[in-house]
Short mmCIF file of C-alpha atoms in Angstrom, two decimals:
data_model
loop_
_atom_site.label_atom_id
_atom_site.label_comp_id
_atom_site.label_asym_id
_atom_site.label_seq_id
_atom_site.Cartn_x
_atom_site.Cartn_y
_atom_site.Cartn_z
CA MET A 126 -13.69 -23.67 -19.02
CA ASP A 127 -17.26 -24.57 -20.04
CA VAL A 128 -17.50 -21.18 -22.62
CA ALA A 129 -13.78 -21.56 -23.73
CA ILE A 130 -14.41 -25.31 -24.75
CA ALA A 131 -17.56 -24.36 -26.52
CA ILE A 132 -16.04 -21.29 -28.76
CA LEU A 133 -13.10 -23.54 -29.37
CA VAL A 134 -15.82 -26.44 -31.23
CA LEU A 135 -17.59 -23.36 -32.59
CA LEU A 136 -14.31 -22.63 -34.42
CA PHE A 137 -13.52 -26.46 -35.21
CA SER A 138 -16.79 -26.66 -36.30
CA LEU A 139 -17.11 -23.41 -38.54
CA THR A 140 -14.19 -24.60 -40.21
CA VAL A 141 -15.18 -27.72 -41.06
CA HIS A 142 -18.48 -26.23 -42.58
CA GLU A 143 -16.43 -23.97 -44.76
CA SER A 144 -14.21 -26.26 -45.97
CA ALA A 145 -17.17 -28.57 -46.87
CA HIS A 146 -18.85 -25.46 -48.87
CA ALA A 147 -15.31 -25.45 -50.64
CA LEU A 148 -15.06 -29.01 -51.27
CA ALA A 149 -18.51 -28.80 -52.84
CA ALA A 150 -17.87 -25.83 -54.95
CA LEU A 151 -14.42 -27.41 -56.16
CA ARG A 152 -16.47 -31.02 -57.14
CA MET A 153 -19.24 -28.83 -58.83
CA GLY A 154 -16.34 -27.01 -61.21
CA ASP A 155 -15.75 -24.19 -59.40
CA ASP A 156 -12.42 -23.87 -58.13
CA THR A 157 -12.47 -20.06 -56.45
CA ALA A 158 -12.44 -21.08 -52.87
CA SER A 159 -9.83 -23.72 -53.85
CA ARG A 160 -7.33 -20.98 -55.03
CA MET A 161 -7.99 -19.25 -52.06
CA GLY A 162 -6.68 -21.68 -49.85
CA ARG A 163 -10.47 -22.50 -48.41
CA ILE A 164 -10.15 -26.05 -48.45
CA THR A 165 -8.31 -26.40 -45.35
CA LEU A 166 -9.16 -27.07 -41.72
CA ASN A 167 -6.53 -24.18 -40.62
CA PRO A 168 -9.56 -21.55 -38.82
CA LEU A 169 -7.20 -18.72 -39.95
CA ALA A 170 -8.10 -19.01 -43.34
CA HIS A 171 -11.98 -19.00 -42.73
CA ILE A 172 -12.27 -16.45 -39.19
CA ASP A 173 -14.54 -13.64 -39.30
CA PRO A 174 -13.19 -11.13 -36.65
CA ILE A 175 -16.82 -9.98 -35.59
CA GLY A 176 -18.79 -13.65 -36.72
CA THR A 177 -16.38 -16.17 -35.27
CA ILE A 178 -15.00 -14.45 -32.12
CA VAL A 179 -17.06 -11.47 -30.81
CA VAL A 180 -20.72 -12.30 -31.16
CA PRO A 181 -19.77 -16.19 -29.79
CA LEU A 182 -18.44 -14.64 -26.93
CA VAL A 183 -20.85 -12.00 -26.42
CA MET A 184 -23.73 -15.01 -26.79
CA ALA A 185 -21.74 -17.15 -24.36
CA LEU A 186 -21.70 -14.48 -21.74
CA LEU A 187 -25.49 -13.46 -21.84
CA PRO A 188 -28.06 -15.09 -19.88
CA GLY A 189 -30.17 -17.46 -22.06
CA GLY A 190 -27.85 -16.70 -24.95
CA ILE A 191 -27.79 -19.30 -27.76
CA MET A 192 -23.72 -19.96 -28.56
CA PHE A 193 -23.99 -19.56 -32.36
CA GLY A 194 -21.37 -17.67 -35.16
CA TRP A 195 -20.30 -17.36 -38.43
CA ALA A 196 -17.09 -17.30 -40.78
CA LYS A 197 -16.20 -15.73 -43.80
CA PRO A 198 -18.52 -17.05 -46.78
CA VAL A 199 -16.91 -19.05 -49.12
CA PRO A 200 -17.12 -17.20 -52.72
CA VAL A 201 -18.56 -18.85 -55.50
CA ASN A 202 -18.45 -17.79 -59.04
CA THR A 203 -21.69 -19.25 -60.59
CA LEU A 204 -20.14 -18.64 -64.08
CA ARG A 205 -18.04 -21.72 -63.32
CA LEU A 206 -20.56 -23.69 -62.45
CA ARG A 207 -22.19 -26.31 -65.05
CA ASN A 208 -25.66 -26.11 -63.62
CA PRO A 209 -25.76 -22.86 -61.44
CA MET A 210 -29.04 -23.20 -59.44
CA ARG A 211 -28.70 -26.85 -58.74
CA ASP A 212 -24.92 -26.80 -58.07
CA HIS A 213 -25.03 -24.06 -56.27
CA ALA A 214 -27.49 -25.63 -53.91
CA VAL A 215 -25.10 -28.79 -53.39
CA ILE A 216 -22.58 -26.05 -52.32
CA ALA A 217 -24.99 -24.84 -49.50
CA ALA A 218 -25.82 -28.08 -48.56
CA ALA A 219 -22.66 -29.31 -48.27
CA GLY A 220 -21.95 -26.90 -44.75
CA PRO A 221 -25.03 -27.92 -42.67
CA ALA A 222 -24.63 -32.01 -43.95
CA SER A 223 -21.01 -31.83 -42.86
CA ASN A 224 -21.98 -30.45 -39.27
CA LEU A 225 -24.56 -33.18 -38.96
CA VAL A 226 -21.88 -35.76 -39.61
CA LEU A 227 -19.21 -33.97 -37.41
CA ALA A 228 -22.20 -34.26 -34.39
CA GLY A 229 -22.61 -37.65 -35.27
CA VAL A 230 -18.44 -38.03 -35.07
CA PHE A 231 -18.84 -36.69 -31.42
CA ALA A 232 -21.90 -38.58 -30.11
CA VAL A 233 -19.60 -41.75 -31.02
CA LEU A 234 -16.98 -40.25 -29.00
CA PHE A 235 -19.26 -39.29 -26.23
CA GLY A 236 -20.43 -43.12 -26.31
CA LEU A 237 -16.79 -44.13 -25.72
CA LEU A 238 -16.41 -41.77 -23.06
CA ASP A 239 -19.16 -42.75 -21.67
CA GLY A 240 -18.88 -46.65 -21.54
CA TYR A 241 -15.25 -45.92 -20.08
CA ALA A 242 -16.79 -44.13 -17.41
CA HIS A 243 -18.88 -46.64 -16.55
CA ALA A 244 -15.63 -49.36 -16.66
CA ARG A 245 -14.46 -47.19 -14.36
CA LEU A 246 -16.59 -47.07 -12.06
CA GLN A 247 -17.56 -50.73 -12.06
CA SER A 248 -14.12 -51.40 -10.78
CA GLY A 249 -14.45 -48.91 -7.99
CA ILE A 250 -12.38 -45.81 -9.54
CA VAL A 251 -15.02 -42.61 -8.62
CA ASP A 252 -12.21 -40.11 -9.52
CA LEU A 253 -12.06 -39.96 -13.69
CA GLY A 254 -9.49 -36.98 -13.59
CA ALA A 255 -9.42 -33.38 -15.45
CA ALA A 256 -8.97 -34.99 -19.23
CA TYR A 257 -12.47 -36.95 -18.76
CA THR A 258 -14.18 -33.78 -17.76
CA PHE A 259 -12.77 -31.53 -20.51
CA LEU A 260 -13.54 -34.20 -23.28
CA ARG A 261 -17.04 -34.74 -22.18
CA LEU A 262 -18.11 -31.41 -22.36
CA LEU A 263 -15.94 -31.33 -25.81
CA THR A 264 -18.20 -33.84 -27.12
CA GLN A 265 -21.27 -32.65 -25.52
CA TRP A 266 -20.98 -29.10 -26.82
CA GLY A 267 -19.60 -30.93 -30.31
CA VAL A 268 -23.09 -32.71 -30.72
CA LEU A 269 -25.38 -29.59 -29.52
CA LEU A 270 -23.13 -26.89 -31.54
CA ASN A 271 -23.26 -28.85 -34.77
CA ILE A 272 -26.88 -29.65 -34.82
CA LEU A 273 -27.22 -26.00 -33.99
CA LEU A 274 -25.32 -24.98 -37.10
CA ALA A 275 -26.65 -26.88 -39.41
CA LEU A 276 -30.63 -26.25 -38.33
CA PHE A 277 -29.85 -22.62 -38.12
CA ASN A 278 -28.18 -22.56 -41.65
CA LEU A 279 -30.78 -24.61 -42.93
CA ILE A 280 -33.15 -21.97 -42.28
CA PRO A 281 -34.87 -20.70 -45.55
CA LEU A 282 -33.91 -17.23 -45.43
CA PRO A 283 -30.86 -15.41 -47.15
CA PRO A 284 -28.07 -15.13 -46.46
CA LEU A 285 -27.95 -18.61 -44.63
CA ASP A 286 -27.40 -22.06 -46.77
CA GLY A 287 -31.13 -22.91 -46.79
CA SER A 288 -31.89 -20.12 -48.75
CA TRP A 289 -29.74 -21.40 -52.13
CA ILE A 290 -31.76 -24.89 -51.69
CA MET A 291 -35.07 -22.85 -51.71
CA MET A 292 -34.12 -21.40 -54.56
CA ALA A 293 -33.52 -24.20 -56.40
CA ALA A 294 -36.48 -25.63 -55.50
CA LEU A 295 -38.65 -22.83 -56.38
CA LYS A 296 -39.70 -22.19 -60.15
CA ASP A 297 -38.23 -19.50 -62.04
CA GLU A 298 -40.74 -16.47 -61.31
CA LEU A 299 -41.33 -17.54 -57.54
CA ALA A 300 -37.23 -17.65 -57.06
CA ARG A 301 -36.60 -14.37 -58.84
CA SER A 302 -39.53 -12.94 -56.05
CA TYR A 303 -37.76 -15.02 -53.45
CA ALA A 304 -34.33 -13.56 -54.63
CA ARG A 305 -35.87 -9.77 -53.65
CA LEU A 306 -35.46 -10.79 -49.69
CA TYR A 307 -31.34 -10.91 -50.06
CA PRO A 308 -30.70 -7.32 -49.25
CA TYR A 309 -33.11 -7.45 -46.16
CA GLY A 310 -32.18 -11.25 -45.41
CA PHE A 311 -29.70 -10.93 -42.61
CA LEU A 312 -31.77 -8.43 -41.07
CA LEU A 313 -35.24 -10.65 -41.36
CA VAL A 314 -32.74 -13.47 -39.43
CA ILE A 315 -32.04 -11.22 -36.97
CA VAL A 316 -35.00 -10.01 -36.10
CA LEU A 317 -36.67 -13.43 -36.52
CA MET A 318 -34.18 -14.93 -33.84
CA ASN A 319 -35.44 -12.13 -30.98
CA VAL A 320 -39.21 -12.88 -31.61
CA GLY A 321 -39.60 -16.83 -30.95
CA LEU A 322 -37.41 -18.60 -33.98
CA GLY A 323 -34.16 -18.63 -31.62
CA ARG A 324 -36.32 -20.64 -29.04
CA LEU A 325 -37.59 -22.98 -31.86
CA LEU A 326 -34.40 -23.27 -32.99
CA TRP A 327 -33.38 -24.71 -29.64
CA ARG A 328 -36.13 -26.69 -29.26
CA GLY A 329 -34.70 -28.43 -32.35
CA VAL A 330 -31.84 -28.60 -31.82
CA LEU A 331 -32.99 -30.83 -28.15
CA TYR A 332 -35.09 -32.83 -30.62
CA VAL A 333 -32.18 -33.89 -32.91
CA SER A 334 -29.76 -34.11 -30.62
CA ALA A 335 -32.31 -36.80 -28.55
CA TRP A 336 -31.50 -38.93 -31.58
CA TYR A 337 -27.85 -38.28 -31.83
CA LEU A 338 -28.12 -39.58 -28.24
CA GLN A 339 -29.12 -42.73 -29.07
CA ILE A 340 -25.93 -43.05 -31.32
CA SER A 341 -23.82 -42.69 -28.07
CA ASN A 342 -25.92 -45.38 -26.26
CA LEU A 343 -25.61 -47.98 -28.79
CA VAL A 344 -21.59 -47.16 -28.79
CA SER A 345 -21.43 -47.23 -25.28
CA ARG A 346 -22.99 -50.63 -24.88
CA ILE A 347 -21.36 -52.28 -28.02
CA PHE A 348 -18.10 -51.07 -27.80
CA VAL A 349 -16.79 -50.52 -24.30
#
């Protein structure tokens, strides 16, 4: 059940991530993704069979594997953007930002569940039921996977979102030199993930999730 819940949360989180890209593109003047139906929470509009289904399932089943995946990239027509470099960076940042917000939502829900469990246990009810167990796992995965998606996508290597933010931050000549990484970016990400970046990323996830746990604890004390 744990793996199934994780994949369900990942699918929803990727859907929100890509919808945020599409919505940001529309706000920046490019309606390409909007016309393709990408501003939607229907996961079918965003699913990449390999990145959204096969890779997460394989990673979940591997011992010590980090659950991650990707959806269909949102198309961006830079000719429609008013300030292409800056606007593309904003569009790129919208995806990770949406995941950090979503992690906060899941943290609040986790806090409510924790408060509910505490109140029930105080009243002498030990068995909290299958629904509680399911929702607790759902919210835990919601926090962890959304932080993971945000941090992973902020890595400043193409084709990740962080690369567009980096491009906008660099001066013209440096940006052109940096752009030469794009044909090799995905391979570079895979290699680095297997030689230590993956472990470093997971440490970052655990560090950030500790801050989100503070949100959960606060909600648990105040609202329940």
